[in-house]
Short mmCIF file of C-alpha atoms in Angstrom, two decimals:
data_model
loop_
_atom_site.label_atom_id
_atom_site.label_comp_id
_atom_site.label_asym_id
_atom_site.label_seq_id
_atom_site.Cartn_x
_atom_site.Cartn_y
_atom_site.Cartn_z
CA ARG P 1 -66.94 104.25 -141.83
CA SER P 2 -63.42 103.37 -142.74
CA LYS P 3 -61.93 100.60 -144.80
CA GLU P 4 -58.48 99.09 -144.81
CA TYR P 5 -56.85 97.66 -147.92
CA ASP P 6 -53.70 95.55 -147.80
CA THR P 7 -51.92 95.60 -151.16
CA PRO P 8 -48.45 94.70 -152.40
CA PHE P 9 -47.70 98.44 -152.21
CA GLY P 10 -48.70 98.80 -148.55
CA THR P 11 -51.74 99.22 -146.36
CA PHE P 12 -54.20 101.94 -147.34
CA TYR P 13 -57.00 103.38 -145.25
CA CYS P 14 -60.11 104.95 -146.72
CA TYR P 15 -62.46 107.16 -144.74
CA ASP P 16 -65.85 108.56 -145.61
CA VAL P 17 -65.87 112.24 -146.53
CA PRO P 18 -68.72 114.37 -147.84
CA LYS P 19 -69.51 113.63 -151.47
CA ARG P 20 -69.06 117.31 -152.40
CA VAL P 21 -65.35 117.17 -151.41
CA PHE P 22 -64.51 113.66 -152.58
CA ARG P 23 -62.71 114.77 -155.77
CA MET P 24 -61.43 118.10 -154.48
CA GLY P 25 -57.70 118.21 -153.85
CA VAL P 26 -56.76 114.95 -155.54
CA ARG P 27 -54.39 114.45 -158.46
CA LEU P 28 -54.18 111.68 -161.01
CA MET P 29 -50.70 110.17 -160.81
CA LYS P 30 -48.89 107.86 -163.21
CA GLU P 31 -45.85 105.89 -162.17
CA ASN P 32 -44.19 102.75 -163.53
CA GLY P 33 -47.24 101.90 -165.63
CA TYR P 34 -49.67 102.38 -162.72
CA VAL P 35 -52.32 105.08 -162.49
CA TYR P 36 -53.75 106.18 -159.15
CA TRP P 37 -55.37 109.10 -157.35
CA LEU P 38 -53.35 110.88 -154.68
CA ALA P 39 -54.62 113.50 -152.24
CA THR P 40 -52.69 116.73 -151.85
CA PRO P 41 -51.25 117.27 -148.35
CA GLU P 42 -53.97 119.88 -147.74
CA LYS P 43 -56.75 117.48 -148.71
CA ALA P 44 -55.25 114.63 -146.66
CA LEU P 45 -55.10 116.82 -143.55
CA CYS P 46 -58.66 118.08 -144.05
CA ASP P 47 -59.88 114.50 -144.53
CA LYS P 48 -58.14 113.48 -141.30
CA LEU P 49 -59.59 116.39 -139.34
CA TYR P 50 -63.05 115.65 -140.73
CA GLY P 51 -62.87 112.09 -139.44
CA ILE P 52 -62.04 112.85 -135.82
CA GLU P 53 -64.10 114.27 -132.98
CA PRO P 54 -64.45 118.06 -133.18
CA VAL P 55 -62.35 120.21 -130.88
CA GLY P 56 -64.24 122.50 -128.55
CA SER P 57 -62.80 125.76 -129.81
CA LYS P 58 -60.24 127.28 -132.13
CA LYS P 59 -57.62 127.50 -129.38
CA TYR P 60 -57.45 123.68 -129.24
CA ILE P 61 -56.66 123.19 -132.94
CA LYS P 62 -52.96 123.90 -132.32
CA SER P 63 -52.78 121.18 -129.68
CA LEU P 64 -54.63 118.76 -131.96
CA LEU P 65 -52.27 119.44 -134.86
CA PHE P 66 -48.94 119.40 -133.05
CA ASP P 67 -49.49 117.26 -129.96
CA ASP P 68 -52.08 114.70 -131.06
CA LEU P 69 -51.41 114.38 -134.80
CA ARG P 70 -47.73 115.40 -134.50
CA ILE P 71 -47.84 117.53 -137.65
CA ASP P 72 -44.48 119.03 -138.61
CA GLU P 73 -44.64 122.83 -138.25
CA ASP P 74 -42.55 123.44 -141.37
CA GLY P 75 -44.80 121.09 -143.32
CA LEU P 76 -47.88 122.91 -142.08
CA ASP P 77 -46.35 126.27 -142.98
CA SER P 78 -45.70 125.07 -146.53
CA MET P 79 -49.35 124.13 -147.11
CA ASP P 80 -51.50 126.18 -149.47
CA THR P 81 -53.83 128.18 -147.24
CA ASP P 82 -56.07 129.14 -150.18
CA SER P 83 -56.65 125.46 -150.90
CA ILE P 84 -57.49 124.78 -147.26
CA GLU P 85 -59.85 127.76 -147.20
CA LEU P 86 -61.67 126.43 -150.26
CA LEU P 87 -61.88 122.96 -148.75
CA SER P 88 -63.13 124.33 -145.42
CA GLN P 89 -66.06 125.98 -147.18
CA SER P 90 -67.10 122.60 -148.61
CA TYR P 91 -66.53 120.29 -145.63
CA HIS P 92 -68.81 122.19 -143.22
CA CYS P 93 -66.70 120.79 -140.39
CA ARG P 94 -65.55 122.69 -137.30
CA ASN P 95 -62.09 121.12 -137.25
CA VAL P 96 -61.40 122.06 -140.87
CA SER P 97 -62.77 125.58 -140.34
CA PHE P 98 -60.59 125.99 -137.25
CA LEU P 99 -57.58 124.80 -139.26
CA SER P 100 -58.24 127.40 -141.94
CA GLU P 101 -58.64 130.18 -139.38
CA TYR P 102 -55.54 129.07 -137.46
CA LEU P 103 -53.41 129.09 -140.61
CA LYS P 104 -54.62 132.58 -141.56
CA GLU P 105 -53.68 133.89 -138.11
CA ARG P 106 -50.35 132.04 -138.18
CA ARG P 107 -49.39 133.72 -141.46
CA GLN P 108 -50.16 137.25 -140.25
#
């Protein structure tokens, strides 16, 4: 299930994720008198991958990331692979596991 919220700050989308990962990879932010939770880039990508149909094998994760989601390669390379590995152990999701494995191989 997903929800859409229109606010004066923009439109926000919320997706269901497993309860065990809900608070992982989020930071409490304070700005201009407002307090809010913000996902790290690693958490946001894992949440996105969790919410879409699983790819058939690890070889398709690259196509999903760069062709379908149009992820910037430099941005992906700057992500914390340890954080993604930790998240992948908690999501129990093929897409997130494939992402973690792909990033490990990419860094070798």
